[in-house]
Amino acid sequence: KYEKNINKKMNSLIGKEIILTEDINDKLQVKIDETYWTLTGKNLKKGMTVQVKSIDNNRLIVEEIKK
């Protein structure tokens, strides 16, 4: 049951927008809705808005939102 709840929570994060509080050169630990997650991305800077595009194991793969 625990694993099912985690998978549901992870899948609900796809599409979520996040404003970075630190640079991401490879990965960054962040707190989202009371849970710590590892974000993975390349050359993303503090202040950028990123979006969760997919999940790889327990890492959230993010990309910059171009506005």
PDB file of C-alpha atoms in Angstrom:
ATOM      1  CA  LYS A   1       0.000   0.000   0.000  1.00  0.00           C
ATOM      2  CA  TYR A   2       2.859   2.411   0.866  1.00  0.00           C
ATOM      3  CA  GLU A   3       4.532   1.855  -2.525  1.00  0.00           C
ATOM      4  CA  LYS A   4       1.231   2.406  -4.340  1.00  0.00           C
ATOM      5  CA  ASN A   5       0.728   5.735  -2.522  1.00  0.00           C
ATOM      6  CA  ILE A   6       4.275   6.867  -3.386  1.00  0.00           C
ATOM      7  CA  ASN A   7       3.782   6.003  -7.073  1.00  0.00           C
ATOM      8  CA  LYS A   8       0.486   7.900  -7.116  1.00  0.00           C
ATOM      9  CA  LYS A   9       2.132  10.914  -5.456  1.00  0.00           C
ATOM     10  CA  MET A  10       5.071  10.812  -7.902  1.00  0.00           C
ATOM     11  CA  ASN A  11       2.813  10.582 -10.938  1.00  0.00           C
ATOM     12  CA  SER A  12       0.778  13.544  -9.690  1.00  0.00           C
ATOM     13  CA  LEU A  13       3.966  15.656  -9.864  1.00  0.00           C
ATOM     14  CA  ILE A  14       4.326  15.288 -13.647  1.00  0.00           C
ATOM     15  CA  GLY A  15       3.553  18.689 -15.144  1.00  0.00           C
ATOM     16  CA  LYS A  16       4.134  20.531 -11.849  1.00  0.00           C
ATOM     17  CA  GLU A  17       5.957  23.847 -12.162  1.00  0.00           C
ATOM     18  CA  ILE A  18       8.714  24.670  -9.677  1.00  0.00           C
ATOM     19  CA  ILE A  19      10.755  27.847  -9.184  1.00  0.00           C
ATOM     20  CA  LEU A  20      14.331  26.848  -8.398  1.00  0.00           C
ATOM     21  CA  THR A  21      15.842  28.133  -5.161  1.00  0.00           C
ATOM     22  CA  GLU A  22      19.312  26.891  -6.178  1.00  0.00           C
ATOM     23  CA  ASP A  23      21.192  26.046  -9.375  1.00  0.00           C
ATOM     24  CA  ILE A  24      20.914  22.495 -10.730  1.00  0.00           C
ATOM     25  CA  ASN A  25      24.062  21.234 -12.440  1.00  0.00           C
ATOM     26  CA  ASP A  26      23.021  17.600 -12.209  1.00  0.00           C
ATOM     27  CA  LYS A  27      20.656  17.084  -9.281  1.00  0.00           C
ATOM     28  CA  LEU A  28      19.097  18.994  -6.422  1.00  0.00           C
ATOM     29  CA  GLN A  29      17.116  17.895  -3.361  1.00  0.00           C
ATOM     30  CA  VAL A  30      13.918  19.925  -2.843  1.00  0.00           C
ATOM     31  CA  LYS A  31      10.856  19.746  -0.624  1.00  0.00           C
ATOM     32  CA  ILE A  32       7.528  19.530  -2.460  1.00  0.00           C
ATOM     33  CA  ASP A  33       4.314  19.112  -0.481  1.00  0.00           C
ATOM     34  CA  GLU A  34       6.069  17.916   2.726  1.00  0.00           C
ATOM     35  CA  THR A  35       8.220  15.326   0.872  1.00  0.00           C
ATOM     36  CA  TYR A  36      11.839  15.621  -0.266  1.00  0.00           C
ATOM     37  CA  TRP A  37      12.489  14.790  -3.932  1.00  0.00           C
ATOM     38  CA  THR A  38      15.575  14.782  -6.126  1.00  0.00           C
ATOM     39  CA  LEU A  39      15.283  16.978  -9.204  1.00  0.00           C
ATOM     40  CA  THR A  40      17.520  16.159 -12.155  1.00  0.00           C
ATOM     41  CA  GLY A  41      18.367  18.619 -14.920  1.00  0.00           C
ATOM     42  CA  LYS A  42      21.240  20.258 -16.754  1.00  0.00           C
ATOM     43  CA  ASN A  43      22.467  23.842 -16.370  1.00  0.00           C
ATOM     44  CA  LEU A  44      19.345  25.162 -14.668  1.00  0.00           C
ATOM     45  CA  LYS A  45      19.785  28.346 -12.649  1.00  0.00           C
ATOM     46  CA  LYS A  46      18.288  29.695  -9.446  1.00  0.00           C
ATOM     47  CA  GLY A  47      15.067  31.622 -10.156  1.00  0.00           C
ATOM     48  CA  MET A  48      14.194  29.651 -13.315  1.00  0.00           C
ATOM     49  CA  THR A  49      10.772  28.059 -13.553  1.00  0.00           C
ATOM     50  CA  VAL A  50      11.024  24.379 -14.425  1.00  0.00           C
ATOM     51  CA  GLN A  51       8.435  21.704 -15.090  1.00  0.00           C
ATOM     52  CA  VAL A  52       8.508  18.044 -14.096  1.00  0.00           C
ATOM     53  CA  LYS A  53       8.579  16.145 -17.413  1.00  0.00           C
ATOM     54  CA  SER A  54       9.077  12.559 -16.250  1.00  0.00           C
ATOM     55  CA  ILE A  55      10.236  10.292 -13.455  1.00  0.00           C
ATOM     56  CA  ASP A  56      13.335   8.062 -13.470  1.00  0.00           C
ATOM     57  CA  ASN A  57      13.414   5.797 -10.403  1.00  0.00           C
ATOM     58  CA  ASN A  58      12.821   8.320  -7.596  1.00  0.00           C
ATOM     59  CA  ARG A  59      14.169  11.327  -9.491  1.00  0.00           C
ATOM     60  CA  LEU A  60      11.988  13.973 -11.050  1.00  0.00           C
ATOM     61  CA  ILE A  61      13.339  14.992 -14.473  1.00  0.00           C
ATOM     62  CA  VAL A  62      12.800  18.733 -14.993  1.00  0.00           C
ATOM     63  CA  GLU A  63      13.209  21.134 -17.907  1.00  0.00           C
ATOM     64  CA  GLU A  64      13.126  24.911 -18.102  1.00  0.00           C
ATOM     65  CA  ILE A  65       9.818  26.441 -19.132  1.00  0.00           C
ATOM     66  CA  LYS A  66      10.498  28.843 -21.989  1.00  0.00           C
ATOM     67  CA  LYS A  67       8.254  31.894 -21.734  1.00  0.00           C
TER      68      LYS A  67
END
